[in-house]
Structures are given as C-alpha cells and as structure tokens.
Short mmCIF file of C-alpha atoms and ligand atoms in Angstrom, two decimals:
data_model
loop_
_atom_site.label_atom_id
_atom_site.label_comp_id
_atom_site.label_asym_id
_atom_site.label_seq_id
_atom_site.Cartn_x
_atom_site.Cartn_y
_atom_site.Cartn_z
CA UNK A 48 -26.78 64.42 -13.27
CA UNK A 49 -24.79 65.05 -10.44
CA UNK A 50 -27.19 63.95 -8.09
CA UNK A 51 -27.36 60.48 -10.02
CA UNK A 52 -23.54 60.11 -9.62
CA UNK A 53 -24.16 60.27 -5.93
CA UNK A 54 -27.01 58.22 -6.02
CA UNK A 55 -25.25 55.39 -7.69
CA UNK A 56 -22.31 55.99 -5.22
CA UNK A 57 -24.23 55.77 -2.16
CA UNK A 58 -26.14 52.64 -3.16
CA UNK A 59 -22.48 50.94 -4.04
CA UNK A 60 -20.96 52.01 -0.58
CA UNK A 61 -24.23 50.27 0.46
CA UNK A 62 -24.40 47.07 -1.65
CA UNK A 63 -20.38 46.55 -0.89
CA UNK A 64 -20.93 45.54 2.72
CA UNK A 65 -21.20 42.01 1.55
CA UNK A 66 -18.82 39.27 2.42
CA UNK A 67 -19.14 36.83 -0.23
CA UNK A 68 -16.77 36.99 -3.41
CA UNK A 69 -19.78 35.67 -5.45
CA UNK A 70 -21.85 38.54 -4.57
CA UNK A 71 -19.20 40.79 -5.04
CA UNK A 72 -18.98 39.51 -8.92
CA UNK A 73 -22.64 40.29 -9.55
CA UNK A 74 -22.38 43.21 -7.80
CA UNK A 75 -19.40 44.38 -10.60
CA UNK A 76 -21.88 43.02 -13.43
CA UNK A 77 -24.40 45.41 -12.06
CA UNK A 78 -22.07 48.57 -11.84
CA UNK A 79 -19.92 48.11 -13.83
CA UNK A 80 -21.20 45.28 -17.02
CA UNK A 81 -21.74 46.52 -20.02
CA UNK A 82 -25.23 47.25 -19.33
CA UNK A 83 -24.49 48.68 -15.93
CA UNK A 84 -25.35 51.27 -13.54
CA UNK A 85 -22.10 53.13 -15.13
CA UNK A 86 -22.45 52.34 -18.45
CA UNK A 87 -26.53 54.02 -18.51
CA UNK A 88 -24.78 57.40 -16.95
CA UNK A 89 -21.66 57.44 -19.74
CA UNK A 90 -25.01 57.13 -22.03
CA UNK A 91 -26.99 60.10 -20.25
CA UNK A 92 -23.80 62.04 -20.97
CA UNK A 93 -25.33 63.38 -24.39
CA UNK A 94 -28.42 64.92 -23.05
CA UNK A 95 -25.94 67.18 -20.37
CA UNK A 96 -25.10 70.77 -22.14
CA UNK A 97 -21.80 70.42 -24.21
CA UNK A 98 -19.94 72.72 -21.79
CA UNK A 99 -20.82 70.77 -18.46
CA UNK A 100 -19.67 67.18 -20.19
CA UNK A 101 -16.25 66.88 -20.21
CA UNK A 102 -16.75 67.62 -16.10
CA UNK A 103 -19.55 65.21 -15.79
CA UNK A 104 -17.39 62.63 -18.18
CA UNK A 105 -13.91 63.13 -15.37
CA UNK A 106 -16.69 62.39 -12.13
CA UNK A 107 -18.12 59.24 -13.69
CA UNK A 108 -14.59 58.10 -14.73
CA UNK A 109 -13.93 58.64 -11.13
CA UNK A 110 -16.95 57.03 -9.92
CA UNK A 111 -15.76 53.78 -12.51
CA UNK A 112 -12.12 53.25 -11.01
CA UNK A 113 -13.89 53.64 -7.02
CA UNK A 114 -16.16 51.04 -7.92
CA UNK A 115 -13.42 48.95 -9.80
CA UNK A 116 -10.72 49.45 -6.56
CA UNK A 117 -13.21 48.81 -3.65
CA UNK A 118 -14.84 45.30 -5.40
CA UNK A 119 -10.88 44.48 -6.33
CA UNK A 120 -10.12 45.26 -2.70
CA UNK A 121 -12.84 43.23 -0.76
CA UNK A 122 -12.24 40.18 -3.14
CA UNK A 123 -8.73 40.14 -2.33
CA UNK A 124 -9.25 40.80 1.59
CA UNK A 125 -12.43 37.53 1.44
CA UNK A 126 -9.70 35.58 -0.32
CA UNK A 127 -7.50 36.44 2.00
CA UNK A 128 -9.57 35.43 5.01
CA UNK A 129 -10.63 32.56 3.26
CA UNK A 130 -6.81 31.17 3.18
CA UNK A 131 -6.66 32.21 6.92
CA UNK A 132 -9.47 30.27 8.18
CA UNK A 133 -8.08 27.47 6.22
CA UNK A 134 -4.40 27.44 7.97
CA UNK A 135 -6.20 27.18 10.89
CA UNK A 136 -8.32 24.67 10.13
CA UNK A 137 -5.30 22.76 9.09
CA UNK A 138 -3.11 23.39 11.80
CA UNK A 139 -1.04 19.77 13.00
CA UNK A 140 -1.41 18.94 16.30
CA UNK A 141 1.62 16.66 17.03
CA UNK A 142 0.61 15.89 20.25
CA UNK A 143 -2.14 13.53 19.27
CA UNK A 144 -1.66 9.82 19.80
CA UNK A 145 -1.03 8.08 16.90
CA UNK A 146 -2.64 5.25 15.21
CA UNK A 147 -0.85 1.69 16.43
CA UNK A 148 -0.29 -0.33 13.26
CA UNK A 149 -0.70 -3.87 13.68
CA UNK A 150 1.83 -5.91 12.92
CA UNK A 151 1.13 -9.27 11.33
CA UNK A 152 1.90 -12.72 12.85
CA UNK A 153 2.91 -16.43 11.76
CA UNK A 154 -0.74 -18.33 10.65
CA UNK A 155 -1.14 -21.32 13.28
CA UNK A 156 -0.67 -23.53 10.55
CA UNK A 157 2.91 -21.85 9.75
CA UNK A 158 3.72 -21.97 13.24
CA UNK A 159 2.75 -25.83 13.06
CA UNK A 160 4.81 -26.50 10.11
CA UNK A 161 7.66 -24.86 11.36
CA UNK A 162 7.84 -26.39 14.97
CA UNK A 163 7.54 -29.99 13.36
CA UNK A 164 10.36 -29.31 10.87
CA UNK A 165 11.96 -28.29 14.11
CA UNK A 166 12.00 -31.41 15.86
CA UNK A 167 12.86 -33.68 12.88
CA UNK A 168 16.01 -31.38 11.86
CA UNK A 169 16.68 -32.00 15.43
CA UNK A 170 16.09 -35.88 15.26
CA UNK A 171 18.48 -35.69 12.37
CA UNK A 172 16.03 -35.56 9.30
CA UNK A 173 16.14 -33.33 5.97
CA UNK A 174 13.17 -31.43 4.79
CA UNK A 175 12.44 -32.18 1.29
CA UNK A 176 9.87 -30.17 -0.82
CA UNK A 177 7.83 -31.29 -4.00
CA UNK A 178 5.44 -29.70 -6.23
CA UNK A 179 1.57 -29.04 -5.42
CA UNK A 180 0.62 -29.83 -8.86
CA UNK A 181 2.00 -33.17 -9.27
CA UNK A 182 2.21 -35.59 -12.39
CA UNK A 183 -0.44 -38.49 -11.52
CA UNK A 184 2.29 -40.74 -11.84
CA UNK A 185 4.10 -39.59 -8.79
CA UNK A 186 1.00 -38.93 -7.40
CA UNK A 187 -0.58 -42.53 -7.78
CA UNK A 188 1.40 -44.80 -9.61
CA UNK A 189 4.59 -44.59 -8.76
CA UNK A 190 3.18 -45.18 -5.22
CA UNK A 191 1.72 -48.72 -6.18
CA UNK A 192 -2.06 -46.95 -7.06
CA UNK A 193 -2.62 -47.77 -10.46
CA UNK A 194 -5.51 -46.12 -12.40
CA UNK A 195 -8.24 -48.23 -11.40
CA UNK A 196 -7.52 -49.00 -7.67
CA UNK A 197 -10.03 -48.67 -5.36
CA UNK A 198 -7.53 -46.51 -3.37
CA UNK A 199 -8.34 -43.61 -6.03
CA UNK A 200 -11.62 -43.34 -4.90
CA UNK A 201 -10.74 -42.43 -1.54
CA UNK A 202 -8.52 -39.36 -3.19
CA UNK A 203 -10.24 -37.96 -5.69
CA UNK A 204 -8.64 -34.57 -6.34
CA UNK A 205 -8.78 -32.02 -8.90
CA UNK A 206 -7.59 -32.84 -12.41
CA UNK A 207 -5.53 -30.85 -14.66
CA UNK A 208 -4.88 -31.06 -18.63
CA UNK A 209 -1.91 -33.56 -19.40
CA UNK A 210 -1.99 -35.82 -16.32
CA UNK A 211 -1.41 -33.12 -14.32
CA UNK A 212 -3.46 -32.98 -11.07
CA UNK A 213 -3.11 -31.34 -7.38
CA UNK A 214 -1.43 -33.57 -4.91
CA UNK A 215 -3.82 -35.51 -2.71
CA UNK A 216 -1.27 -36.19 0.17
CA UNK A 217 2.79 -35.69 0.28
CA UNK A 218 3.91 -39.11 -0.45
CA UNK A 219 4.98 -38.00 -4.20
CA UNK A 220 7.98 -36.86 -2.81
CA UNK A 221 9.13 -39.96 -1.07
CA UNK A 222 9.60 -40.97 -4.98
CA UNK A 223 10.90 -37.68 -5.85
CA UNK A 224 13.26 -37.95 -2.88
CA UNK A 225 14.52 -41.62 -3.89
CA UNK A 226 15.05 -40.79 -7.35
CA UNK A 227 17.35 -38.04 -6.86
CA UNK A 228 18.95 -39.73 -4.15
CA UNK A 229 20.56 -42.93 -2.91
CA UNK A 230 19.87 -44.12 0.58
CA UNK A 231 20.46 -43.75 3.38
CA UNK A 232 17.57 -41.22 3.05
CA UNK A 233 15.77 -39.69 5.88
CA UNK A 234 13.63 -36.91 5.12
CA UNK A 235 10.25 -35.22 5.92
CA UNK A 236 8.36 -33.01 3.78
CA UNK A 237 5.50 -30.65 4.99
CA UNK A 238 2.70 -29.87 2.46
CA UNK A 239 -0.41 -28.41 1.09
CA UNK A 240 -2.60 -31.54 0.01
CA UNK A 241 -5.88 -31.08 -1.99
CA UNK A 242 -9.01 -33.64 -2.10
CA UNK A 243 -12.30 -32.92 -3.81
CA UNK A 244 -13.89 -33.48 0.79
CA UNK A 245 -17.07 -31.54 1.05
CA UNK A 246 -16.34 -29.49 4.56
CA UNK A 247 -17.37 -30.23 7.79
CA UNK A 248 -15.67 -30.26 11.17
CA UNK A 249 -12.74 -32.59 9.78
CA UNK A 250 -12.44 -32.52 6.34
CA UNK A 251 -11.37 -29.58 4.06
CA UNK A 252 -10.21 -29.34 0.60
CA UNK A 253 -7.07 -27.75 1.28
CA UNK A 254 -5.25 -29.06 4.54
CA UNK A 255 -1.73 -29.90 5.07
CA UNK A 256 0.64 -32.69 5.68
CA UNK A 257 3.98 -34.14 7.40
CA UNK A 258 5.76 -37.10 5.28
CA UNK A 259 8.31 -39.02 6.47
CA UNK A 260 10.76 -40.79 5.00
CA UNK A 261 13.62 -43.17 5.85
CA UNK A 262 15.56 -46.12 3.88
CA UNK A 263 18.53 -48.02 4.77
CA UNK A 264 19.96 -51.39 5.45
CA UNK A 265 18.32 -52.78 8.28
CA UNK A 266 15.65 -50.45 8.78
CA UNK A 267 13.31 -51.88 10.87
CA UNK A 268 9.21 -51.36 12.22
CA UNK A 269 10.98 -50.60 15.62
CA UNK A 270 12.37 -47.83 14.21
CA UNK A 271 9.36 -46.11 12.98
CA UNK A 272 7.55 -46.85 16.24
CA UNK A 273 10.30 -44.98 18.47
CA UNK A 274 10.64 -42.43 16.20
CA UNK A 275 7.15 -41.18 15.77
CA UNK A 276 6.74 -42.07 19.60
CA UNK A 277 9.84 -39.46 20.34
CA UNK A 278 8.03 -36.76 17.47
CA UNK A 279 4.79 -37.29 19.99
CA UNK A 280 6.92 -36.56 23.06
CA UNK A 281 8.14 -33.61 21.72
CA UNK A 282 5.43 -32.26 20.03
CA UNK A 283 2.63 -33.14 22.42
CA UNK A 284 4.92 -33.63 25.93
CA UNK A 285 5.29 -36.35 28.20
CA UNK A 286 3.24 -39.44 28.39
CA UNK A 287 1.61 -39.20 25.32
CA UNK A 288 0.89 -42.75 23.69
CA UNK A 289 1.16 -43.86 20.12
CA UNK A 290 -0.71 -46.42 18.70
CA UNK A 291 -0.41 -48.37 15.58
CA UNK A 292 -3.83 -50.16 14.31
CA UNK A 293 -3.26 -52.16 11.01
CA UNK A 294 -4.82 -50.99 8.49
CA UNK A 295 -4.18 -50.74 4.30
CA UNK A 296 -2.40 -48.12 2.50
CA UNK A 297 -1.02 -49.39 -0.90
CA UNK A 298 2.47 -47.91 -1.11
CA UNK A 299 3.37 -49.88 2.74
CA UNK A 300 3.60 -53.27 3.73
CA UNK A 301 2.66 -53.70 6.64
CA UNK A 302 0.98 -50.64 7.11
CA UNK A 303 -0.91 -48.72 10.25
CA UNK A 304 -3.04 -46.41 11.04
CA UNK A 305 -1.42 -44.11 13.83
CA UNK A 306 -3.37 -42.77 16.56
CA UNK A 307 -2.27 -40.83 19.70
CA UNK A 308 -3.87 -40.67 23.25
CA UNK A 309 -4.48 -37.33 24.07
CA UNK A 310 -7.64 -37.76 26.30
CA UNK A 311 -8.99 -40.02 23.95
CA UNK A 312 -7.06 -41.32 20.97
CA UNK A 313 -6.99 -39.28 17.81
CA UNK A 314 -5.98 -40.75 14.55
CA UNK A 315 -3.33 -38.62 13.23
CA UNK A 316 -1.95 -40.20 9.69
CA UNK A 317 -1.09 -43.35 8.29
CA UNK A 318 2.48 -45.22 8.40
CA UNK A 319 4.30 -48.68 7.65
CA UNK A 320 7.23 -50.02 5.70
CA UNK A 321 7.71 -49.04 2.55
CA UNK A 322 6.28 -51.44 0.33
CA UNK A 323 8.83 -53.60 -2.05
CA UNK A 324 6.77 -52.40 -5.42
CA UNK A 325 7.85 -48.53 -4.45
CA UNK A 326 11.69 -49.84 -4.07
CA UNK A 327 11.59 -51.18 -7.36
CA UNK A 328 9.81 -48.57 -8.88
CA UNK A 329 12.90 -46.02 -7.94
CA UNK A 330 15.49 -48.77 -8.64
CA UNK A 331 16.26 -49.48 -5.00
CA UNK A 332 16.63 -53.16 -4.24
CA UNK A 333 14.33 -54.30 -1.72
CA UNK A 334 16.70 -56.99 -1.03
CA UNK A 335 19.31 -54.45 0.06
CA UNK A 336 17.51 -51.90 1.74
CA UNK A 337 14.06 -51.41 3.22
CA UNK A 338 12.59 -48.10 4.24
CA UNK A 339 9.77 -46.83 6.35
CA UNK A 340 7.44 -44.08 6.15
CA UNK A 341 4.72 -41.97 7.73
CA UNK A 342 1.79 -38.95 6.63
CA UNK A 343 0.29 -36.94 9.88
CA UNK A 344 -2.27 -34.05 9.18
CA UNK A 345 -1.04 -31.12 10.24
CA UNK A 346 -4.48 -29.67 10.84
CA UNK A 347 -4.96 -32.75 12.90
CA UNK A 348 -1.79 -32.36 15.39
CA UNK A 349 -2.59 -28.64 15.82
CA UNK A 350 -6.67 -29.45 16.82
CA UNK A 351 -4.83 -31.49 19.20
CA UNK A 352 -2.14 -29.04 20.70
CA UNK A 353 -4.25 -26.24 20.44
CA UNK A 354 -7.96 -27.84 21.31
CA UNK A 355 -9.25 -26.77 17.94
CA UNK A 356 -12.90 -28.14 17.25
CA UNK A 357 -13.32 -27.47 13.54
CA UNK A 358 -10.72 -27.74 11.14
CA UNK A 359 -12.91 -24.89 9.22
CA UNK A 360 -11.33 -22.04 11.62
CA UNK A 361 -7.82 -22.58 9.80
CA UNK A 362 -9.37 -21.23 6.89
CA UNK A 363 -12.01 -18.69 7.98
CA UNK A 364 -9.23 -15.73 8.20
CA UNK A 365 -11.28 -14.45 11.31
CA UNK A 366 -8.61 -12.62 13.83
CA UNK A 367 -10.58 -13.92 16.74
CA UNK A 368 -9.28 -17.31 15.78
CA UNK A 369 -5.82 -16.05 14.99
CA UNK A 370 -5.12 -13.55 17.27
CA UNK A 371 -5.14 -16.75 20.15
CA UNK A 372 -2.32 -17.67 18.61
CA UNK A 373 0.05 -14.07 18.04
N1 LIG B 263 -0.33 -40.66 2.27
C1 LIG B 263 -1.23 -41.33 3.17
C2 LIG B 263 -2.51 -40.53 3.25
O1 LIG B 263 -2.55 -39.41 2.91
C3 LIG B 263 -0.63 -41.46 4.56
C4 LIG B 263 0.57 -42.38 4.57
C5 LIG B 263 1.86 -41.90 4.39
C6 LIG B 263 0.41 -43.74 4.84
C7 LIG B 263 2.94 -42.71 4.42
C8 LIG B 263 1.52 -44.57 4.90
C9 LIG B 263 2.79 -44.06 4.68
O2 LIG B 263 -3.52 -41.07 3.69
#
C-alpha cells in the first residue's frame, strides 16, 4: 500500500510538468475524479489490516490535498502568465504616427453654385429658392406651356400623384418670385433640375441651373445683354464673348439662345424678355413694366471653367475627379 501511495505520487510530480490549464483539468479528473487514481486507493483501504488503516487513511488524505494544492497552484501561475503575455502584447506605443483623417471638401458643383451667387449678390441681385417638386402649374403653365405644347415634349420629367412633378428647369420661381413680390425684382435662383435625358457626355437626369430674373419700368434687351456679358467676365475672365442666337422658348418674347466663346462657342442656357402672357399671369401689367430673364447650366459653365469632358464625372463620386478640385 505504501508503495502505491508513492507510486501515484511520483507519476503526479511527473504528469504536473505540463503547461496548459486544460491538461491540468484532466489531469485533476484523473487523480482526483470520482473514479480517480485517489479515489481506487481510499477503496483498497478495506483490504489493509484494521490497525494499519487509520495511518494509511492520514497518508492518502495527504497525498489528496498535495495533488489538490500543486494543480490549484500551476493553474493560477498559467493564468497568471497568460495575463502577462497579454499586457505585453497590448502595450501602446504612442510614438507611432497616426492615421491622417481626411477632411471633406465643397463638391465642384457647390463650389459652382456658390461663386455664381457670388457675383450676382455682387451685381446687386437676390437669390431666391423654390421647391424641387413643383406643382405643374408653376412648372408649365404658369410659364405660358400649356398641357399639350410641343414645348412639353422637350421636358419630360418625372410625374408625381396630384400634379405634382420634379422641376424640369428653375423658371418656376420667376412666378413664385413675382407673386410674392412687386417689382422692381431682380433675383437669381440656383437649382437642381430633373428631365427623364438618357446619359451621355451632356445630358444627365439630375443637373443644375442659374435663373435670372429682373422686372421694372423700362427694362430693356440691352440690359440683359450687358449683364450676362459682365456675369461672363467675371466668371470666365477677360475677353470672353456672349452671343445671343434667336431661338424659341415659350415664357420670352423675343427669346435667345446664349452661347459664349471660349475656344469655340458653347451654348450655355436660354434668355429673352419676359413674355407679356407670364406678366399677366402674376398680375403684373405688361404695359407698366417689362422684365427679362435668363437659365445657364451650371454643369455647362463649370465643363467650361474647369475643361470637364463629360458631364457624367459630376455624378460618378470618384475622388480622382474631385480631389482636382479640394
Ligand atoms: N428654362 C429654360 C430651359 O431650361 C431656359 C430659359 C430661362 C430660357 C429663362 C429663357 C428664359 O431651357
């Protein structure tokens, strides 16, 4: 009996050189479970003499609680080494470089909008907003388009329930802009526009647009010559030419086509005086006042300025594009 305590003792001073917790555990299952290496000996303990048993009984106890304190010490000294490795493993190193954030920047387009607002504040105009989904009426009708002009055709947008549709240029507000107020009126509006184009290099569904707006007495063609020849000057620099071919937009009378010479002349919006029908329709005698009036493509004057190819790179979202213009 004796020499089985020591044999079990030896092969656990073995066995415990281990290092890994879960080895440890089966290790205790196979000393100390209920079916263990200690458990068999407490069992052998009724074939030892009666006198020799309560001695046998005190060196297995003894042999239990050395088992029990060296697996309970390694565990606690792998867990302990475990946490070690980890701190170190963790350690901050505040001497690394950190990561640069980018910051964000103004879309081309924004910066367009902005620097056109610019120059008309500065040439003494308002800027005026209006809604992208429009009622047809101010859309269309109120502009001299009723519903079966052939002028529709060349808009067709996207139709909401109720007459409710997204604006196909920013004229609308010239007759949101007269109804709320009396003239003299002179005011621009920049714009998100929406016709059903399929894309290519100069068409998009979504593009943008600069209205402008002015009615007084004795407003005159003149007038809206010199000033969208001094919004060229500004916007494009000196020597830039403006020309006005005659051409047929319902809501004007006369009206042009506007086209600038910037190696090669580029057709930038439409323009003329505002037509009589469009007075009456806001309650402004024609008699009394006349008015002129003017819708440039954004997209279009920054293709210019910027030697843009394809109106489709507004709208691609590729930093390659945008980042030219940080
Ligand atoms: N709204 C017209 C268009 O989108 C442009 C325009 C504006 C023409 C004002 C004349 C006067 O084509």
């Amino acid at each position: 009996m004796r020499q089985k305590i020591e044999e079990i003792k030896n092969e656990f001073i073995k066995k415990i050189k281990t290092e890994s917790a879960e080895e440890l555990r089966e290790l205790e299952k196979y000393f100390l479970g209920r079916k263990g290496k200690v458990a068999l000996l407490f069992k052998e303990l009724k074939n030892v003499p009666k006198e020799e048993r309560k001695s046998f009984g005190e060196s297995i106890n003894a042999l239990k609680e050395f088992i029990e304190k060296n697996i309970k010490e390694k565990i606690s000294e792998i867990e302990r080494e475990e946490r070690m490795r980890k701190l170190a493993s963790e350690k901050l190193d505040v001497t690394v470089p950190g990561l640069k954030l980018r910051s964000g920047a103004l879309h081309i387009l924004t910066q367009t909008m902005l620097e056109v607002e610019k120059i008309f504040l500065s040439m003494g105009f308002d800027v005026m907003t209006g809604p992208e989904i429009e009622e047809e009426y101010y859309n269309f009708e109120a502009l001299n388009i009723p519903e079966y002009h052939p002028a529709r055709d060349m808009q067709d947008t996207f139709y909401l329930l109720n007459k409710y549709l997204l604006r196909t240029q920013t004229s609308p507000i010239q007759i949101r802009t007269m109804e709320k107020y009396k003239p003299p009126i002179r005011v621009i509006a920049v714009g998100r526009c929406y016709r059903k184009d399929p894309p290519d290099a100069h068409h998009f569904p979504i593009f943008h647009q600069v209205e402008g707006l002015v009615v007084d007495k004795n407003v005159s063609f003149k007038e809206l010559k010199g000033t969208l020849s001094e919004f060229v000057r500004r916007m494009f620099g000196e020597g830039v030419e403006v020309r006005f071919n005659p051409s047929y937009f319902p809501f004007v009378e006369p009206g042009a086509e506007t086209s600038i010479n910037f190696g090669g002349w580029l057709e930038m919006g439409g323009s003329g005086m505002v037509h009589p029908n469009v007075l009456n329709n806001v309650g402004i005698d024609p008699e009394e006042y006349q008015g002129f009036a003017f819708g440039w493509g954004i997209e279009r004057i920054a293709m210019v300025k910027y030697n843009i190819p394809d109106i489709r790179f507004f709208y691609k979202n590729d930093l390659r594009f945008l980042d030219q213009f940080r």
